[in-house]
Tab-separated table of C-alpha atoms (C1' of nucleotides) in Angstrom:
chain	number	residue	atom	x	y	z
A	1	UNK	CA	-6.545	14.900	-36.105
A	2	UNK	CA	-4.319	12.160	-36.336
A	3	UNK	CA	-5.987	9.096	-36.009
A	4	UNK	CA	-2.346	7.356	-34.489
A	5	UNK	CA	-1.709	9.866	-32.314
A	6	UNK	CA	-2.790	7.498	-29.946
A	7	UNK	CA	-3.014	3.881	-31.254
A	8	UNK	CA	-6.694	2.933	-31.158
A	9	UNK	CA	-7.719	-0.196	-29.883
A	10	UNK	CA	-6.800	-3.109	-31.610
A	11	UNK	CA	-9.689	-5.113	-33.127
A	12	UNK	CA	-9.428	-8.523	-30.588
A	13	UNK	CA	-10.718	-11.976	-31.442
A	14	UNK	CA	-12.460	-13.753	-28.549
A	15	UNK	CA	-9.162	-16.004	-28.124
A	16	UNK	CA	-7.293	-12.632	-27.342
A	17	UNK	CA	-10.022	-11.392	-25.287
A	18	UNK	CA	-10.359	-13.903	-23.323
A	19	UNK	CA	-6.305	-14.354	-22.688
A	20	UNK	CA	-6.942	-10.751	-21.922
A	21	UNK	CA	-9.647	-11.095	-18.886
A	22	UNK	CA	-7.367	-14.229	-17.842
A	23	UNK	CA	-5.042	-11.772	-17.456
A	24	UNK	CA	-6.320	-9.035	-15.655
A	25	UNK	CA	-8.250	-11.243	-13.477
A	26	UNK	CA	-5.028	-13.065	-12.331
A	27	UNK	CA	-3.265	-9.707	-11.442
A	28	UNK	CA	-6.388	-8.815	-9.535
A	29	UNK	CA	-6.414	-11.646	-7.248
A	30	UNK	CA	-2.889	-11.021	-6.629
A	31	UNK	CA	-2.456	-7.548	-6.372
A	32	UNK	CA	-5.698	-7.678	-3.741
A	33	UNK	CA	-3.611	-10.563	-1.925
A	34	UNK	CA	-0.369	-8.543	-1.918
A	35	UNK	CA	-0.432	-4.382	-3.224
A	36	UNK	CA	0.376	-3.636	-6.336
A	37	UNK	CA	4.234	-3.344	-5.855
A	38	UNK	CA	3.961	-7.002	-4.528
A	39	UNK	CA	3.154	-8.044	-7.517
A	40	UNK	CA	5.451	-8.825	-10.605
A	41	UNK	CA	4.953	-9.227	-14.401
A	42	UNK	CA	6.319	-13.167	-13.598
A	43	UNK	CA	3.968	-13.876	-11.200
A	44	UNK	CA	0.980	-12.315	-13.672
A	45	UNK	CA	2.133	-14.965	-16.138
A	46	UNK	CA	2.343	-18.022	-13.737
A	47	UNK	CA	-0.741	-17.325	-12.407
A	48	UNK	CA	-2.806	-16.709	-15.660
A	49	UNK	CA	-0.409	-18.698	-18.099
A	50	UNK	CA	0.647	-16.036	-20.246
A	51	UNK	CA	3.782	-15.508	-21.512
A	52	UNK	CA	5.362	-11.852	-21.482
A	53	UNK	CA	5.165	-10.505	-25.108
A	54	UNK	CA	1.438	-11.644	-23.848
A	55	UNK	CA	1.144	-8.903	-21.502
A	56	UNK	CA	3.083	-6.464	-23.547
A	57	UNK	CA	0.611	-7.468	-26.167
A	58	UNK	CA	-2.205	-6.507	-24.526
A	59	UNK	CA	-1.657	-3.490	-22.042
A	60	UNK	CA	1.206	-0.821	-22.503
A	61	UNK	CA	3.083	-1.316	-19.556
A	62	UNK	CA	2.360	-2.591	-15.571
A	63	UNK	CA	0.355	0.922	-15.129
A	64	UNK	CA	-1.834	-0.315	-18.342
A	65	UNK	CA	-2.311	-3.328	-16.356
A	66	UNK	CA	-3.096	-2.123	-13.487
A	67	UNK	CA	-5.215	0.095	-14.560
A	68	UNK	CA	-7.791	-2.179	-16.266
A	69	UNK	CA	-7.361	-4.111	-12.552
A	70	UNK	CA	-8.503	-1.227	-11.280
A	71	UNK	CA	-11.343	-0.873	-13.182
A	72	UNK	CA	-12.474	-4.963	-12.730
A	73	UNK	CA	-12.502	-4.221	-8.571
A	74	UNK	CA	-14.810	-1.473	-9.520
A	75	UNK	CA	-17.304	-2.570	-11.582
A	76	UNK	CA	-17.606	-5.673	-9.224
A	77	UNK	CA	-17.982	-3.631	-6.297
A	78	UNK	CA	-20.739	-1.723	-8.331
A	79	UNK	CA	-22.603	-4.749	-9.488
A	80	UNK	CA	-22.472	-5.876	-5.609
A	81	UNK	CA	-23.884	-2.782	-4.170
A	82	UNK	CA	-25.958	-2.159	-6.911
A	83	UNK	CA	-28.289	-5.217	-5.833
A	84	UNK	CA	-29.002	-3.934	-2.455
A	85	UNK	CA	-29.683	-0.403	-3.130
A	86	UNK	CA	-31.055	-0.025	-6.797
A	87	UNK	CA	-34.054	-1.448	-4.907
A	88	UNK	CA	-33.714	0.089	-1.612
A	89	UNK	CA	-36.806	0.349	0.654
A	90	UNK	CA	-36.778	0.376	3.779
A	91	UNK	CA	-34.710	0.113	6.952
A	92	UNK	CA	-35.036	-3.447	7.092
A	93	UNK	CA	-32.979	-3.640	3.334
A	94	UNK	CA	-30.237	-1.493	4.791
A	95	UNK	CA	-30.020	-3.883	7.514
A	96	UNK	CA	-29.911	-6.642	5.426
A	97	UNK	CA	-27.091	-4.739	3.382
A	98	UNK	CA	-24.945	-4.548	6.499
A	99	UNK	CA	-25.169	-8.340	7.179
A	100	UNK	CA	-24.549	-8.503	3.515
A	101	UNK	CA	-20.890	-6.290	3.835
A	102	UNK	CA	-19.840	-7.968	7.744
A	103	UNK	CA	-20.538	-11.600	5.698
A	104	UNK	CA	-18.055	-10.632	3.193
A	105	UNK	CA	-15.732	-9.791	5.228
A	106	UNK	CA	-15.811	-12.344	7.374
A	107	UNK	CA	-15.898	-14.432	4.506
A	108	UNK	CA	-12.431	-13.191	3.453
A	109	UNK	CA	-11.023	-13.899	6.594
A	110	UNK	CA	-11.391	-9.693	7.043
A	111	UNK	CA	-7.792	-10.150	4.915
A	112	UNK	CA	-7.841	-8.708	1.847
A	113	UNK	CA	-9.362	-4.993	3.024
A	114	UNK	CA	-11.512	-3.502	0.134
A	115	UNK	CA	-10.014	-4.286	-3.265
A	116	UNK	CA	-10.831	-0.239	-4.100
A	117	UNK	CA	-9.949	0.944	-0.503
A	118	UNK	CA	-6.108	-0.792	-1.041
A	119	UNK	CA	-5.651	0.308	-3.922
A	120	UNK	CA	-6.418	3.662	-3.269
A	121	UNK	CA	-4.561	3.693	-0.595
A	122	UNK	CA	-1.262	2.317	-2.705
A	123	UNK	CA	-2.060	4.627	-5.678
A	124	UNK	CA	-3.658	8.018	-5.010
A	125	UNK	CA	-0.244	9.322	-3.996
A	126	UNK	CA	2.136	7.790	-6.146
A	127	UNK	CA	0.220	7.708	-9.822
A	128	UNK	CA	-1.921	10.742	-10.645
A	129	UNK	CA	-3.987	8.891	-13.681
A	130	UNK	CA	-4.749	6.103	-10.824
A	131	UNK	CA	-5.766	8.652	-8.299
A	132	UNK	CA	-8.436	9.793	-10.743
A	133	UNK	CA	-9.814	6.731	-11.805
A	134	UNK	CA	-9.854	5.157	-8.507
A	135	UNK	CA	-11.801	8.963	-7.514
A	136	UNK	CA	-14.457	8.388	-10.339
A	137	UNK	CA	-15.210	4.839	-8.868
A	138	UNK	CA	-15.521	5.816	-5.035
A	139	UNK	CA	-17.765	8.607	-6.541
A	140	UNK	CA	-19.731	6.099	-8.318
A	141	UNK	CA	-19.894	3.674	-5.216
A	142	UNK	CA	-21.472	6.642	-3.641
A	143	UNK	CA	-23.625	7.179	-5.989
A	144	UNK	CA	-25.463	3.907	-6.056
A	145	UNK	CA	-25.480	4.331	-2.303
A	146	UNK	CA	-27.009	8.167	-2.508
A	147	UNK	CA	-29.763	6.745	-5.019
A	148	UNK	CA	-30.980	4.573	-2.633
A	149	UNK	CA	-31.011	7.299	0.471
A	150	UNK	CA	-32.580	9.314	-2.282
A	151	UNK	CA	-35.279	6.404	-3.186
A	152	UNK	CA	-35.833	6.606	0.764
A	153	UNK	CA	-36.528	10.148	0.757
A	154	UNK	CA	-39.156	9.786	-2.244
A	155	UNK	CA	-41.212	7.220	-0.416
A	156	UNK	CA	-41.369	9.623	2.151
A	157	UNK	CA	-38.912	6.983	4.830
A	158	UNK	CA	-36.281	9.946	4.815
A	159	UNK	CA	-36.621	13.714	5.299
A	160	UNK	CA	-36.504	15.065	2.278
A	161	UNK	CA	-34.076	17.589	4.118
A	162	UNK	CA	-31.361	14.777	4.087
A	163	UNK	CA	-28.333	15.792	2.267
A	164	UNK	CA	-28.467	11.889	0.223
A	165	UNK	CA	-25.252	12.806	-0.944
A	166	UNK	CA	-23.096	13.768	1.957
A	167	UNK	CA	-24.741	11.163	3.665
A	168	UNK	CA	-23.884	8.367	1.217
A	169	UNK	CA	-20.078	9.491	1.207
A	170	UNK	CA	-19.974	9.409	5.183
A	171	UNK	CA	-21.769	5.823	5.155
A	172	UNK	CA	-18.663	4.773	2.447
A	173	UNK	CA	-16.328	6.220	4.853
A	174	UNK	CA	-17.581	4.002	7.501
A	175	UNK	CA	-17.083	1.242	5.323
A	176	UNK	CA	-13.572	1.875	4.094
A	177	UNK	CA	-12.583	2.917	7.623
A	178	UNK	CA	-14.258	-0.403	9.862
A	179	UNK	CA	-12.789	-2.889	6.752
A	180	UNK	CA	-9.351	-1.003	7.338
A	181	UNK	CA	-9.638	-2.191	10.996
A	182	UNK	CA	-10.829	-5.365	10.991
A	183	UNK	CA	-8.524	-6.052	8.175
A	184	UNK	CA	-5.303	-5.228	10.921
A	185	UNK	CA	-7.224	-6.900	13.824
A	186	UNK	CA	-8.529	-9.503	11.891
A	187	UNK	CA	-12.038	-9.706	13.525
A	188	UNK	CA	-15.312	-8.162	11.770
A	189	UNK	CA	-16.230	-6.585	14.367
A	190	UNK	CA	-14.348	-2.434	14.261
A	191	UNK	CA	-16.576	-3.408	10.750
A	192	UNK	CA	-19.916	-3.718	12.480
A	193	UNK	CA	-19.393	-1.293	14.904
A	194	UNK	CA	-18.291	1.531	11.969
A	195	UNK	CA	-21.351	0.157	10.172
A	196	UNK	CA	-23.506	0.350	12.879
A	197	UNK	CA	-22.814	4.096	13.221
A	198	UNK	CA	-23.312	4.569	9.859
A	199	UNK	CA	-27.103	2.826	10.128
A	200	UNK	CA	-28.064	4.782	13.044
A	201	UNK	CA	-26.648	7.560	11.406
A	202	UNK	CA	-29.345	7.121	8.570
A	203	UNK	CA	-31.931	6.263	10.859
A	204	UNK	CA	-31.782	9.115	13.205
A	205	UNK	CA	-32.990	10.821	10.079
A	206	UNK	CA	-35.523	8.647	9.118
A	207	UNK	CA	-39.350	10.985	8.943
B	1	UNK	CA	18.205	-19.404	29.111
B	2	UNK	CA	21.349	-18.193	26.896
B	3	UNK	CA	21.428	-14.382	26.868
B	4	UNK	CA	22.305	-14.277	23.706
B	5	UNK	CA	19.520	-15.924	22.287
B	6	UNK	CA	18.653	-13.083	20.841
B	7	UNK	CA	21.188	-10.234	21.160
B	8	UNK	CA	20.770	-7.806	23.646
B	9	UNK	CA	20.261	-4.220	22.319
B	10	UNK	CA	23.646	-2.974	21.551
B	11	UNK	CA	24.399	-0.037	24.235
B	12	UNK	CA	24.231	3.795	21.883
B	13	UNK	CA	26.000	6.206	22.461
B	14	UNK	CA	24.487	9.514	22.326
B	15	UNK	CA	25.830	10.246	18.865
B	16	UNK	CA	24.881	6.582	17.831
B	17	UNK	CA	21.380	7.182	19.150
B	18	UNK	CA	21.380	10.708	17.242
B	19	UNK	CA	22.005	8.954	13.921
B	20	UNK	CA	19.264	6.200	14.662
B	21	UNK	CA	16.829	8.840	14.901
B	22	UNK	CA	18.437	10.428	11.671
B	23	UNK	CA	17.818	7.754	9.935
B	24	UNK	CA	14.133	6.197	11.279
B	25	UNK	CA	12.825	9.836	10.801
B	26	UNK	CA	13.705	10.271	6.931
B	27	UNK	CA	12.496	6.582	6.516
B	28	UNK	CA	9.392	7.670	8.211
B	29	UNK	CA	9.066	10.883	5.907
B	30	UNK	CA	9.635	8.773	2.865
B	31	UNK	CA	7.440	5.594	3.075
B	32	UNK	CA	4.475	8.147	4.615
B	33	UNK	CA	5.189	9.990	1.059
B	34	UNK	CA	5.376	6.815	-1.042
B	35	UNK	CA	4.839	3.704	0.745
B	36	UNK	CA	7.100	0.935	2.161
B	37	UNK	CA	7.738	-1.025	-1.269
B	38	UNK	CA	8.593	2.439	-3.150
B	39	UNK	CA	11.596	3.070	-0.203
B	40	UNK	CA	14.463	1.309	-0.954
B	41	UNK	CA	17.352	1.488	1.276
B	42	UNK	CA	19.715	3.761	-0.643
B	43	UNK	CA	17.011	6.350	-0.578
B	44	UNK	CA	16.849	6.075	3.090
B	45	UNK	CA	20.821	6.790	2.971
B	46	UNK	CA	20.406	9.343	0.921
B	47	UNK	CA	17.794	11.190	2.954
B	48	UNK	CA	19.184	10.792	6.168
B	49	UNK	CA	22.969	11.284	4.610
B	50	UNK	CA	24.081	7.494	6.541
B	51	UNK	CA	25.851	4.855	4.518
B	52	UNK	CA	24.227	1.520	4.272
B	53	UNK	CA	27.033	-0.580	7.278
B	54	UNK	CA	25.074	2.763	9.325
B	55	UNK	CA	21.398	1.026	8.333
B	56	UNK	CA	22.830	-2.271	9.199
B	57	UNK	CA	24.644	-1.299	12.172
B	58	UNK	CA	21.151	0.264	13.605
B	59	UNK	CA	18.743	-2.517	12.119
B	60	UNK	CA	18.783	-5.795	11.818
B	61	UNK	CA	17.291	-5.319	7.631
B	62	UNK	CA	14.337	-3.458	6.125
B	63	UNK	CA	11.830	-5.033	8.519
B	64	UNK	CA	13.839	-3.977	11.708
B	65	UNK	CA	13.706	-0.169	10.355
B	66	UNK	CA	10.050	-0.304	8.978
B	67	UNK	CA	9.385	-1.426	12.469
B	68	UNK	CA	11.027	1.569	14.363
B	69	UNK	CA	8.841	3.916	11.465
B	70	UNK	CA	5.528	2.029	12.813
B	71	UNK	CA	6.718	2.886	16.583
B	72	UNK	CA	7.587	6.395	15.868
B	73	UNK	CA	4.302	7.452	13.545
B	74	UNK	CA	2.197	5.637	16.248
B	75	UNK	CA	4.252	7.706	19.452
B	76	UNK	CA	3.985	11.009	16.827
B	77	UNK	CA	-0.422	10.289	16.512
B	78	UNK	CA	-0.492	9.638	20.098
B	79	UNK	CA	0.783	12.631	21.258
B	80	UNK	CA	-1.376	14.481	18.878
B	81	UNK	CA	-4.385	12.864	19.683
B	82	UNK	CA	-3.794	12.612	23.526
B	83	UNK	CA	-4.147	16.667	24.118
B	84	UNK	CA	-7.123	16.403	22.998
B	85	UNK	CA	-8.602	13.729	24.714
B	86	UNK	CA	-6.485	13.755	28.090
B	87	UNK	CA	-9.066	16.722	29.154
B	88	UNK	CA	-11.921	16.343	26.698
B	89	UNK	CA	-14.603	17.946	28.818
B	90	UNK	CA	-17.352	18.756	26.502
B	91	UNK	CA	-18.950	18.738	23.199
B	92	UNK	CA	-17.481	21.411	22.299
B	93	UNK	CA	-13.889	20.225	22.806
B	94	UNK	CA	-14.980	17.117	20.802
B	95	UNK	CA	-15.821	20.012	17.468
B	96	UNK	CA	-12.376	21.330	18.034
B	97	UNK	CA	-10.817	18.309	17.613
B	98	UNK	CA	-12.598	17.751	14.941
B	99	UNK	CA	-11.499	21.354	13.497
B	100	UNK	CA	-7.841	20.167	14.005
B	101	UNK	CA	-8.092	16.880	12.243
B	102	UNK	CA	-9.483	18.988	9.220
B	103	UNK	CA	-7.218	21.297	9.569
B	104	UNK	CA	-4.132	19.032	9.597
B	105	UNK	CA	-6.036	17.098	6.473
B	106	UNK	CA	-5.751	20.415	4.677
B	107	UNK	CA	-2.230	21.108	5.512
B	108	UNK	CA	-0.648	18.160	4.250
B	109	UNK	CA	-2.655	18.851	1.405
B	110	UNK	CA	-5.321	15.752	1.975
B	111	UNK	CA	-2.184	13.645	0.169
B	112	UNK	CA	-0.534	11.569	2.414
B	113	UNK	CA	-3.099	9.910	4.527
B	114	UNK	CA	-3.167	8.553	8.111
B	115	UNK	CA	0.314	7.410	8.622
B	116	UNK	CA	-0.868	4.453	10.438
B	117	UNK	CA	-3.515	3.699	8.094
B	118	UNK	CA	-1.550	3.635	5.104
B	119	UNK	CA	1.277	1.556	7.049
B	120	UNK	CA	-1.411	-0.909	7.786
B	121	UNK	CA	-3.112	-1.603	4.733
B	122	UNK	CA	0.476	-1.836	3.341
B	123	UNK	CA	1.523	-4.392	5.681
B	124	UNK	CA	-1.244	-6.023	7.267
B	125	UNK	CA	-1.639	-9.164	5.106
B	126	UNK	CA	1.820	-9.083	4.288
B	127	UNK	CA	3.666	-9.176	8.059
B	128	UNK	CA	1.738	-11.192	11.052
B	129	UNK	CA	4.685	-8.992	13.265
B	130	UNK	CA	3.789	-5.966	11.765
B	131	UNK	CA	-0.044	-6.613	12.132
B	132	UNK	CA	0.384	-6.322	15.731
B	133	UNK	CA	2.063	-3.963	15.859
B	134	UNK	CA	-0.198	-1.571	13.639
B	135	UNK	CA	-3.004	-3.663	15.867
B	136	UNK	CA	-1.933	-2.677	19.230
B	137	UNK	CA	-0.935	1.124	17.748
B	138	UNK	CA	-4.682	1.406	16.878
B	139	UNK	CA	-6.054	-0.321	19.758
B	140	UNK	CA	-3.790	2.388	21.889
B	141	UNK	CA	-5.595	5.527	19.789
B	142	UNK	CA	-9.138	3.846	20.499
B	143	UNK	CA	-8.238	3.880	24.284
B	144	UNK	CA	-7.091	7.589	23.883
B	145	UNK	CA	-10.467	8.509	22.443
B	146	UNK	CA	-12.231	5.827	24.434
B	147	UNK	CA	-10.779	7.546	27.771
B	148	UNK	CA	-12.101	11.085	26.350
B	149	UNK	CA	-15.851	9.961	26.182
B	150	UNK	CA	-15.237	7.686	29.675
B	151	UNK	CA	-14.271	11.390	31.044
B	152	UNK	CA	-17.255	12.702	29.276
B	153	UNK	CA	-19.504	9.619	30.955
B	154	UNK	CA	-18.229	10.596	34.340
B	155	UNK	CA	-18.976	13.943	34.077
B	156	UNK	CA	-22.362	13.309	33.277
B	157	UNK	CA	-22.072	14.724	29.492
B	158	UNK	CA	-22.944	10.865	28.116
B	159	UNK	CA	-25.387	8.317	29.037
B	160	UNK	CA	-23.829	6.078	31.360
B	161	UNK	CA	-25.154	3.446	29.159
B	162	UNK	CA	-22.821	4.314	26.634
B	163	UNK	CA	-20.440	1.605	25.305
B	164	UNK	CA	-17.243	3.683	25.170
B	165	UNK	CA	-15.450	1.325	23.467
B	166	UNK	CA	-17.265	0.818	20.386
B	167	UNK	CA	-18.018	4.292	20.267
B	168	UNK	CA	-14.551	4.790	20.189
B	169	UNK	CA	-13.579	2.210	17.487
B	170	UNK	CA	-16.448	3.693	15.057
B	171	UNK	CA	-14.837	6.967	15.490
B	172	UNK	CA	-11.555	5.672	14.628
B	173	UNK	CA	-12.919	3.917	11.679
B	174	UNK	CA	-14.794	6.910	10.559
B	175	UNK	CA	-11.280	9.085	10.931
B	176	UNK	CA	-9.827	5.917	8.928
B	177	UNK	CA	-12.343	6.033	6.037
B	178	UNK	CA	-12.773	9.677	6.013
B	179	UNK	CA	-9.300	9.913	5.574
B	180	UNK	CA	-8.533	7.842	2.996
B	181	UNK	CA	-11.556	9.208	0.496
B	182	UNK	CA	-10.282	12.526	1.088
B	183	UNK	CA	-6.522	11.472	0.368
B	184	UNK	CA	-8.318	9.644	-2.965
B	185	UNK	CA	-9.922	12.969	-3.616
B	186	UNK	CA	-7.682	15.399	-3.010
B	187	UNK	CA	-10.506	17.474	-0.826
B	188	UNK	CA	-11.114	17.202	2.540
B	189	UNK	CA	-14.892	17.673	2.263
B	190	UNK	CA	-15.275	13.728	2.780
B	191	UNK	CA	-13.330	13.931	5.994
B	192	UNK	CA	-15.392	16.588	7.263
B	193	UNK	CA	-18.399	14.661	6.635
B	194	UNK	CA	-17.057	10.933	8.352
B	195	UNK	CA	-16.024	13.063	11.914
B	196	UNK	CA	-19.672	15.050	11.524
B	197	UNK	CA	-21.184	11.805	11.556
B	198	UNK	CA	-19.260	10.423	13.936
B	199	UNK	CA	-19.709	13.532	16.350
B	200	UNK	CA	-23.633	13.117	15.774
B	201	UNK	CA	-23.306	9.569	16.779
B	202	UNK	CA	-21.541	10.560	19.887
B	203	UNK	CA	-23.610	13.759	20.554
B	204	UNK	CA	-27.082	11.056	20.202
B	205	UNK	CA	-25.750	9.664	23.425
B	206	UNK	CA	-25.696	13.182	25.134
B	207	UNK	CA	-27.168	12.757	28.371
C	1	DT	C1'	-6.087	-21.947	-50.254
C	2	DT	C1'	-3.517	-18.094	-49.014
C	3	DC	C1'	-1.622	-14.546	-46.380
C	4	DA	C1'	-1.721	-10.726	-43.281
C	5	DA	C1'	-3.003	-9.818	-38.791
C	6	DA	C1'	-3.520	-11.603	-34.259
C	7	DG	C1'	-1.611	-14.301	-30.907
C	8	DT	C1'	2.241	-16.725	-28.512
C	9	DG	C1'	6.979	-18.335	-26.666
C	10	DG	C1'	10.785	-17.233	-24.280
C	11	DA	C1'	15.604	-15.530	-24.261
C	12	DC	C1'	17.919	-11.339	-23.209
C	13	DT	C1'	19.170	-6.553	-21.259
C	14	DG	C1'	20.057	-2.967	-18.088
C	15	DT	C1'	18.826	-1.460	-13.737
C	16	DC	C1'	17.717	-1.601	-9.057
C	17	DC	C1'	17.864	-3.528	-4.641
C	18	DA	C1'	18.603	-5.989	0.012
C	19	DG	C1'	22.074	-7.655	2.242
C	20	DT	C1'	27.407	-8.813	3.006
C	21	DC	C1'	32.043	-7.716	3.986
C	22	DC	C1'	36.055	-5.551	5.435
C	23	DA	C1'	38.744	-1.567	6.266
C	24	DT	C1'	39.000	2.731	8.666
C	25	DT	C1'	37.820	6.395	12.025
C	26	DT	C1'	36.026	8.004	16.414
C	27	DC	C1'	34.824	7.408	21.093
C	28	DT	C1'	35.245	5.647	25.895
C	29	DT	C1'	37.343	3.984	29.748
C	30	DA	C1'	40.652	1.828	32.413
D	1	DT	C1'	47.415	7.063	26.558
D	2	DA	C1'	46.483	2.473	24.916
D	3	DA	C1'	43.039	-0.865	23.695
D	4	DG	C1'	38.700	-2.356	22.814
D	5	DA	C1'	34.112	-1.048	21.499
D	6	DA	C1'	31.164	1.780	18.735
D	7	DA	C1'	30.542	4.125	14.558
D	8	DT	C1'	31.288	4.856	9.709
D	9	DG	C1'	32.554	4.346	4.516
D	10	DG	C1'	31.638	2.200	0.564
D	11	DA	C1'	32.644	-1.593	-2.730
D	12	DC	C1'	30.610	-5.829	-3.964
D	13	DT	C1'	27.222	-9.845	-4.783
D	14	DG	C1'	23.369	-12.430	-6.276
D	15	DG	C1'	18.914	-12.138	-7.507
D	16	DA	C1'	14.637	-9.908	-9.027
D	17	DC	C1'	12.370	-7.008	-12.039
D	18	DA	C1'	10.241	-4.173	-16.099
D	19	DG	C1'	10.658	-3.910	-20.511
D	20	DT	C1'	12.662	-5.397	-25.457
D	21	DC	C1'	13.152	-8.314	-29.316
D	22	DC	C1'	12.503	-11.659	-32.697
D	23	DA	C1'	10.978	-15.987	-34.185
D	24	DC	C1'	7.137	-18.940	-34.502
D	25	DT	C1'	2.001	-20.470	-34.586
D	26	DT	C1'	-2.894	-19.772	-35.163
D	27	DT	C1'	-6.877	-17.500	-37.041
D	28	DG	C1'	-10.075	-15.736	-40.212
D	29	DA	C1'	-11.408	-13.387	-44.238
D	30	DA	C1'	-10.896	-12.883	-49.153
DNA sequence: TTCAAAGTGGACTGTCCAGTCCATTTCTTA
DNA sequence: TAAGAAATGGACTGGACAGTCCACTTTGAA
């Protein structure tokens, strides 16, 4: 019952927590850019303008860091999908969802990939606590997306057969899978096309 | 017009050419296990039991090998993938491909990934030579499958309407995605459910 | 106003790594 | 069988990197 068996958080002042979200935000951009092993503690201080005992102040290690990088990709890949399917109603919205995702990407040039779908791909063999974490986000990426299928189904769009859930993890496979491609071809389109199954997909079950 | 430009490959001898394999097959093993930035040379050595004037000797540096790795993974998935779809015939030919992919998912334990997937979201951004590369290796898989539904077309199994292509490419993306979430989740349940939607998306076009 | 905690600066260490270099052994062929 | 080419061994270099350490500055609450 040791209270320092593991050091609780330490109480931080807005100075430190901003210095902190410069920080993780400046390893996020970079570690997107370049993988995580890309990446060093000297470039995280150039690019945020921390100094090391900074870092070492605020996160354990590189894993510490990377883990809270980790968890910024997430919850802005949450608040993004959230919008479109917190209020999903029709097929029309999941169309406008898909122009939403191929704009993106095109946006980025189809560079970067997914900031989750990288990382996951860097991390889920290599670092068991990442693996986990980077699990409980994809699982609540699909969740938004099942809540909306589900929404569908209640207003009677979708048969209320539909397995939401399945359905919502083969629609995030599409995604992960067409960004993966049009990231190495550079072109949106393997994107559209994986999306488009995905759509069609939902729609073939539509009531 | 100087021939040596760029140097001519070097002329092996078979036991030359027996160590070059040596060596480009425990790289491969390694970086499929870890990725190319966790490989360092000496491991390679040490895996494949060649000293590091045998890496140089064979390669021109890291690049030159990770290159060979690409060729060889790509070559290995080809083969694979090409007995299936040399004579895919039918639907059901299509499920038991789908019933191998699952079942080779499972054996490696759902941990490693596509080979080619991984090695492209590693290197993608960070090579232009090795985007190609991973570009044309994928673009040579979607004409494997893409041949398998053109067969399928011919013999009057698909609409002829059927854009083989893009069908192809969506099923390579869903492979890609489905893939990756299952290597994330250590199950291959999300696998299963990317090539069942992708099969259903084919199967839709069924004449 | 004071002083402890929070925050910051940056030099330093030990290790790892890609790539170089040169000496030696093994093969091939003339 | 001699000589040149191919193959191999392994020490060495220069730089990059994660992580440590200690001194100094700022903040905020009593």
């Amino acid at each position: 019952m040791d209270r320092n068996a593991k050091p609780q958080k330490r109480a931080l002042t807005p100075r430190g927590a901003a210095t902190k979200r410069r920080i993780v935000e400046a390893a996020a951009s970079l570690i997107y850019a370049r993988g995580v092993e890309r990446v060093s503690l000297d470039d995280v201080m150039e690019a945020s303008g921390a100094s090391k005992s900074q870092l070492y102040h605020y996160f354990d290690n590189k894993d510490g860091l990377v883990r809270e990088v980790i968890e910024l990709q997430a919850s802005r890949i949450l608040q993004t999908n959230a919008l479109h399917f917190e209020r999903l109603d029709s097929f029309a919205a999941l169309h406008a969802w898909r122009e939403a995702m191929v704009a993106a990407n095109r946006a980025w040039g189809g560079v970067g990939g997914c900031p989750l779908g990288s990382l996951a791909n860097d991390l889920a063999a290599q670092s068991e606590q990442a693996r986990r974490q980077l699990d409980q986000s994809f699982a609540a990426w699909g969740m938004v997306i099942e809540a909306g299928l589900s929404r569908m189904k209640e207003m009677g769009q979708l048969r209320s057969c539909v397995d939401a859930r399945g359905m919502a993890v083969a629609v995030l496979a599409a995604i992960q899978g067409g960004i993966l491609l049009s990231k190495t071809t550079r072109n949106s389109e393997p994107l559209e096309l994986a999306l488009d199954m995905a759509l069609s997909h939902i729609e073939r079950h539509a009531v």
